[in-house]
Amino acid sequence: MKPSHNDVRGPEGDMPVPLPVANILIVDDEPRNLQVLESILDEPEYRLVRATSGEEALLALMAEEFAVLILDVRMPGMNGFEVAQLVKERRKTSRIPIIFLTAYYNEDQHVLEGYGTGAVDYLHKPVNPSVLRSKVSVFAELHRRGRALETANRLLQGEVVERRRAEARLSELNDSLDRRVQERTRELQASEERLIDAHKRKDEFLATLAHELRNPLAPVRSAVEIMRHPGVKPERVTWAAELIDRQVRSLARLIDDLMDVSRISRGRIELRREPVPLNDALADALDTVRPLVEEARHELVVLLPDRKLVVDGDRTRLAQAFSNLLSNAVKYTEPGGRIEVGVLVENDNAVVTIRDSGIGIPPDKLEGIFEMFSQVEAALERSRGGLGIGLSLTRRLLELHGGSIKAYSDGPGQGSRFLVSLPLSRTDTQAAEEPEAAPPAGAAAGLRILVADDNVDAATTLQALLEMMGHEVRHVQDGEATLQAAQDFDPQLVLLDIGMPKINGYEACQRLRRSPGGTARTIVAVTGWGQPQDLQRSKDSGFDKHLVKPVDLKALTAIIDTVVAAPQPQERRSR
């Protein structure tokens, strides 16, 4: 669309700015003359303002802005020259073009006087309408276009200011984006480094796990071959059996640690909290590692306070945490070293210090020593065993008790020091009653026991062990056979595997409970599944106890003793 002659181009060059209406001031003391001028200049683009005296004209000039001033020279009071003089002296009105109209002054001196006061033209009455319209049109057009250009200039200046603001804002956004990109890049780099480190530690862990699993299996296999050898002496058989027992326990501890880490990571470990004398938990841990200490010929110094310190916690888990620390101290100290255990009270916390004279910890390893799979020694240099999860597990167990742990070392070869802080209990610190001594293992005898397991080796070895303890034992390999054997054999104790063919252990237990005499039987789950949800499902299915493979003989013996001590139904006593 083309702009009209009444438009000017806007700042963008494509939006026309409409020209404003021009104000024209006509001044004459004769109303008839004013009417004539109004009729001549009657145009839609003009707005005509009349004044009948110089004073009235000045007031109008102060109130509004005009494109042209048409001024009669001879007026009563203030004549046209005086009005023009005042108009030109005022800054606001000094640029208004003035056209003089006169019917009396024809001499050159009057014309010169008019131009001297600021007139741009001098017309005589009667006015030629065409001439007047032409002259007014020029001045009005210049004024209107000037006003339009001023408006366009203001718009342009506003646009410039806005663009500068936008540019400043864009610059800020660019700077912010650059910072965020740099921060994100650093985060991604750090994350990548962590992932690479985690992947590296995972690979080392898997390699170490394979190593740690094979290590106990090698002597077990050798011991089996020794026991198979013709003419082997009884003492050698005993020695081989003890060796196998030690290695199986080592494997069980390894698996238990892995399961504990998994449970803690998923928040599925539950503490059996009770007031625990700290000395008792430490004593349990010391009893666990004392054979290792004696084997390595270490000097063990234990300094415990006379005052009994009580913490709210799980005695077994606390002993496990301290046992891990003591085992590390034994493992990473050369034979004939020194291990110190001390307890202090700081504010409302018990602080346990475990110090050794071992290989120490490099400064760059101290911060990450409690991370999963962290190892001080390089993978190929590890002659002391371990998966690098013991300290991580220890820290998490202590944190579950509201405690903390810190590691200190002066460097390689300078030994290590671990400080464990645990909040003291607010309960009474009087000595807890000593637990009653457990009945000697194997005291119970004479039970009918049904072993159900599809792993023939596991079932037959457990059957042989129970028969050596004086029990009558039968072995089946699936769920259906379990139900049939229960009818024929009427066992007092059923040791039932979970994962079996035909009918699994959960369903078999439920059916046993519904069979005649089923509620009186003791049914124990014997399985490799040991998560909290597994124990709960066993309980919901009707099992009395849940044992995790490999079965702890002490736990099994305790169950047998409980069954023997329980009163038997009349039909069983008469059987």
CSV table of C-alpha atoms in Angstrom, one decimal, residues 291-518:
chain,number,residue,atom,x,y,z
A,291,PRO,CA,41.6,-66.1,66.3
A,292,LEU,CA,42.8,-64.0,63.4
A,293,VAL,CA,44.8,-61.8,65.8
A,294,GLU,CA,46.5,-64.8,67.4
A,295,GLU,CA,47.2,-66.3,64.0
A,296,ALA,CA,49.0,-63.1,62.9
A,297,ARG,CA,50.8,-62.8,66.2
A,298,HIS,CA,49.5,-59.2,66.7
A,299,GLU,CA,49.5,-57.4,70.0
A,300,LEU,CA,45.9,-56.5,70.8
A,301,VAL,CA,45.5,-53.7,73.4
A,302,VAL,CA,41.9,-53.0,74.6
A,303,LEU,CA,41.1,-50.0,76.8
A,304,LEU,CA,37.5,-49.9,77.9
A,305,PRO,CA,36.0,-47.5,80.4
A,306,ASP,CA,34.8,-48.7,83.8
A,307,ARG,CA,31.5,-46.9,83.2
A,308,LYS,CA,29.0,-48.9,81.3
A,309,LEU,CA,28.1,-47.0,78.1
A,310,VAL,CA,24.7,-47.8,76.5
A,311,VAL,CA,23.6,-47.0,73.0
A,312,ASP,CA,20.3,-47.6,71.3
A,313,GLY,CA,21.1,-50.0,68.5
A,314,ASP,CA,21.2,-53.5,67.1
A,315,ARG,CA,23.9,-55.5,68.9
A,316,THR,CA,24.5,-57.8,66.0
A,317,ARG,CA,24.9,-55.0,63.5
A,318,LEU,CA,27.1,-53.0,65.8
A,319,ALA,CA,29.3,-56.0,66.4
A,320,GLN,CA,29.4,-56.5,62.6
A,321,ALA,CA,30.6,-53.0,62.0
A,322,PHE,CA,33.3,-53.2,64.7
A,323,SER,CA,34.3,-56.7,63.4
A,324,ASN,CA,34.8,-55.3,59.9
A,325,LEU,CA,37.1,-52.6,61.2
A,326,LEU,CA,39.1,-55.0,63.4
A,327,SER,CA,39.3,-57.5,60.5
A,328,ASN,CA,40.8,-54.8,58.3
A,329,ALA,CA,43.2,-53.8,61.0
A,330,VAL,CA,44.4,-57.5,61.3
A,331,LYS,CA,44.4,-58.0,57.5
A,332,TYR,CA,46.4,-54.8,56.6
A,333,THR,CA,48.9,-55.1,59.4
A,334,GLU,CA,52.1,-57.1,58.9
A,335,PRO,CA,52.5,-60.1,61.3
A,336,GLY,CA,53.6,-59.1,64.7
A,337,GLY,CA,51.9,-55.7,64.6
A,338,ARG,CA,49.9,-53.8,67.1
A,339,ILE,CA,46.2,-53.1,67.3
A,340,GLU,CA,44.6,-50.8,69.8
A,341,VAL,CA,40.9,-50.4,70.7
A,342,GLY,CA,39.9,-47.6,73.0
A,343,VAL,CA,36.6,-45.9,74.1
A,344,LEU,CA,36.1,-42.3,75.2
A,345,VAL,CA,33.1,-40.2,76.0
A,346,GLU,CA,32.8,-36.8,74.2
A,347,ASN,CA,29.7,-34.8,75.1
A,348,ASP,CA,26.8,-37.2,74.5
A,349,ASN,CA,28.7,-39.5,72.2
A,350,ALA,CA,30.8,-42.6,72.7
A,351,VAL,CA,33.9,-42.5,70.5
A,352,VAL,CA,35.5,-45.8,69.7
A,353,THR,CA,39.1,-45.6,68.3
A,354,ILE,CA,40.6,-48.6,66.4
A,355,ARG,CA,44.3,-48.0,65.6
A,356,ASP,CA,46.8,-50.3,63.9
A,357,SER,CA,50.4,-50.2,62.9
A,358,GLY,CA,49.7,-51.5,59.4
A,359,ILE,CA,50.3,-50.4,55.8
A,360,GLY,CA,48.5,-47.0,56.2
A,361,ILE,CA,46.4,-45.1,53.7
A,362,PRO,CA,47.7,-42.7,51.1
A,363,PRO,CA,46.3,-39.1,51.5
A,364,ASP,CA,44.6,-39.2,48.2
A,365,LYS,CA,42.7,-42.4,49.2
A,366,LEU,CA,41.4,-41.2,52.6
A,367,GLU,CA,38.4,-39.4,51.1
A,368,GLY,CA,37.1,-42.3,49.1
A,369,ILE,CA,38.1,-45.1,51.5
A,370,PHE,CA,34.4,-45.6,52.5
A,371,GLU,CA,33.1,-45.8,48.9
A,372,MET,CA,31.9,-49.1,47.5
A,373,PHE,CA,34.6,-51.3,46.0
A,374,SER,CA,37.3,-49.0,47.2
A,375,GLN,CA,40.7,-50.7,47.7
A,376,VAL,CA,44.0,-49.2,48.9
A,377,GLU,CA,46.0,-51.8,47.1
A,378,ALA,CA,46.1,-52.2,43.3
A,379,ALA,CA,44.1,-55.2,42.0
A,380,LEU,CA,47.1,-57.4,41.1
A,381,GLU,CA,48.9,-56.5,44.4
A,382,ARG,CA,46.1,-57.5,46.7
A,383,SER,CA,47.4,-60.5,48.7
A,384,ARG,CA,45.1,-59.8,51.6
A,385,GLY,CA,41.7,-60.5,50.0
A,386,GLY,CA,38.5,-58.6,50.3
A,387,LEU,CA,36.0,-57.1,48.0
A,388,GLY,CA,36.3,-53.5,49.1
A,389,ILE,CA,32.8,-53.4,50.5
A,390,GLY,CA,33.6,-53.8,54.3
A,391,LEU,CA,34.2,-50.1,55.1
A,392,SER,CA,31.3,-49.0,53.0
A,393,LEU,CA,29.0,-51.4,54.8
A,394,THR,CA,30.5,-50.3,58.1
A,395,ARG,CA,29.8,-46.7,57.5
A,396,ARG,CA,26.2,-47.3,56.4
A,397,LEU,CA,25.5,-49.5,59.4
A,398,LEU,CA,26.8,-46.8,61.7
A,399,GLU,CA,24.8,-44.1,59.9
A,400,LEU,CA,21.7,-46.2,60.5
A,401,HIS,CA,22.5,-45.9,64.2
A,402,GLY,CA,22.9,-42.1,64.0
A,403,GLY,CA,26.7,-42.4,64.2
A,404,SER,CA,29.6,-41.6,62.0
A,405,ILE,CA,33.1,-42.8,61.1
A,406,LYS,CA,36.3,-41.0,60.0
A,407,ALA,CA,39.6,-42.4,58.8
A,408,TYR,CA,43.0,-41.0,59.6
A,409,SER,CA,46.5,-41.9,58.4
A,410,ASP,CA,49.9,-40.2,58.1
A,411,GLY,CA,50.5,-42.1,54.9
A,412,PRO,CA,51.8,-45.4,53.6
A,413,GLY,CA,53.5,-47.5,56.2
A,414,GLN,CA,52.3,-45.2,59.0
A,415,GLY,CA,49.3,-47.2,60.2
A,416,SER,CA,45.7,-46.2,60.3
A,417,ARG,CA,43.2,-44.8,62.8
A,418,PHE,CA,39.4,-45.1,62.6
A,419,LEU,CA,37.1,-43.0,64.9
A,420,VAL,CA,33.6,-44.2,65.4
A,421,SER,CA,31.1,-41.9,67.1
A,422,LEU,CA,27.8,-43.2,68.4
A,423,PRO,CA,25.1,-41.3,70.3
A,424,LEU,CA,24.7,-42.5,73.9
A,425,SER,CA,21.3,-43.8,75.0
A,426,ARG,CA,19.2,-41.8,77.4
A,427,THR,CA,17.8,-44.9,79.0
A,428,ASP,CA,19.1,-46.4,82.3
A,429,THR,CA,22.7,-47.6,81.9
A,430,GLN,CA,22.4,-50.3,84.5
A,431,ALA,CA,23.7,-53.7,83.4
A,432,ALA,CA,21.3,-55.7,81.4
A,433,GLU,CA,20.5,-59.2,82.5
A,434,GLU,CA,22.9,-61.7,81.1
A,435,PRO,CA,21.3,-64.0,78.6
A,436,GLU,CA,20.8,-67.5,79.7
A,437,ALA,CA,23.3,-70.0,78.4
A,438,ALA,CA,22.1,-71.8,75.4
A,439,PRO,CA,21.8,-75.6,75.7
A,440,PRO,CA,24.7,-77.5,74.3
A,441,ALA,CA,24.6,-78.2,70.6
A,442,GLY,CA,23.3,-81.7,69.8
A,443,ALA,CA,21.6,-82.2,73.2
A,444,ALA,CA,18.3,-82.9,71.4
A,445,ALA,CA,17.8,-86.3,69.8
A,446,GLY,CA,15.3,-88.7,68.5
A,447,LEU,CA,13.2,-86.5,66.2
A,448,ARG,CA,11.6,-87.6,62.9
A,449,ILE,CA,12.9,-85.1,60.4
A,450,LEU,CA,11.9,-84.7,56.7
A,451,VAL,CA,14.4,-83.0,54.4
A,452,ALA,CA,12.9,-81.7,51.1
A,453,ASP,CA,15.4,-80.3,48.6
A,454,ASP,CA,15.9,-80.9,44.9
A,455,ASN,CA,19.6,-80.3,45.3
A,456,VAL,CA,20.6,-83.9,46.0
A,457,ASP,CA,24.1,-83.0,47.4
A,458,ALA,CA,22.7,-80.4,49.8
A,459,ALA,CA,19.9,-82.8,51.0
A,460,THR,CA,22.0,-85.9,51.5
A,461,THR,CA,24.8,-84.0,53.4
A,462,LEU,CA,22.2,-82.4,55.7
A,463,GLN,CA,20.5,-85.9,56.1
A,464,ALA,CA,23.8,-87.4,57.1
A,465,LEU,CA,24.5,-84.7,59.6
A,466,LEU,CA,21.1,-85.0,61.2
A,467,GLU,CA,21.4,-88.8,61.4
A,468,MET,CA,24.8,-88.5,63.1
A,469,MET,CA,23.0,-86.4,65.7
A,470,GLY,CA,20.7,-89.3,66.4
A,471,HIS,CA,17.6,-88.3,64.4
A,472,GLU,CA,15.5,-90.4,62.0
A,473,VAL,CA,15.7,-88.6,58.7
A,474,ARG,CA,14.0,-89.0,55.3
A,475,HIS,CA,14.9,-87.1,52.1
A,476,VAL,CA,12.6,-86.2,49.1
A,477,GLN,CA,13.3,-84.0,46.1
A,478,ASP,CA,10.0,-82.3,45.1
A,479,GLY,CA,6.9,-80.8,46.6
A,480,GLU,CA,4.5,-83.7,45.8
A,481,ALA,CA,6.9,-86.2,47.4
A,482,THR,CA,7.0,-84.0,50.4
A,483,LEU,CA,3.2,-84.2,50.9
A,484,GLN,CA,3.3,-88.0,50.4
A,485,ALA,CA,6.2,-88.5,52.8
A,486,ALA,CA,4.5,-86.3,55.5
A,487,GLN,CA,1.5,-88.8,55.4
A,488,ASP,CA,3.7,-91.9,55.5
A,489,PHE,CA,6.5,-90.7,57.9
A,490,ASP,CA,4.6,-88.2,60.1
A,491,PRO,CA,7.7,-85.9,60.7
A,492,GLN,CA,7.9,-83.7,63.7
A,493,LEU,CA,10.3,-81.3,61.9
A,494,VAL,CA,10.2,-80.5,58.1
A,495,LEU,CA,13.2,-78.7,56.6
A,496,LEU,CA,11.7,-77.5,53.3
A,497,ASP,CA,13.4,-75.9,50.3
A,498,ILE,CA,11.5,-73.1,48.5
A,499,GLY,CA,12.5,-73.6,44.9
A,500,MET,CA,11.4,-77.2,44.1
A,501,PRO,CA,9.8,-78.8,41.0
A,502,LYS,CA,6.1,-79.7,40.8
A,503,ILE,CA,5.1,-77.8,43.9
A,504,ASN,CA,7.2,-75.1,45.4
A,505,GLY,CA,8.0,-74.8,49.1
A,506,TYR,CA,5.4,-72.1,49.8
A,507,GLU,CA,2.5,-74.1,48.5
A,508,ALA,CA,3.8,-77.3,50.0
A,509,CYS,CA,3.9,-75.7,53.4
A,510,GLN,CA,0.4,-74.4,53.1
A,511,ARG,CA,-0.8,-77.9,52.1
A,512,LEU,CA,1.1,-79.5,55.0
A,513,ARG,CA,-0.6,-77.1,57.4
A,514,ARG,CA,-4.0,-78.1,56.1
A,515,SER,CA,-3.3,-81.9,56.4
A,516,PRO,CA,-4.0,-83.9,59.5
A,517,GLY,CA,-1.6,-83.0,62.3
A,518,GLY,CA,-0.1,-80.2,60.1
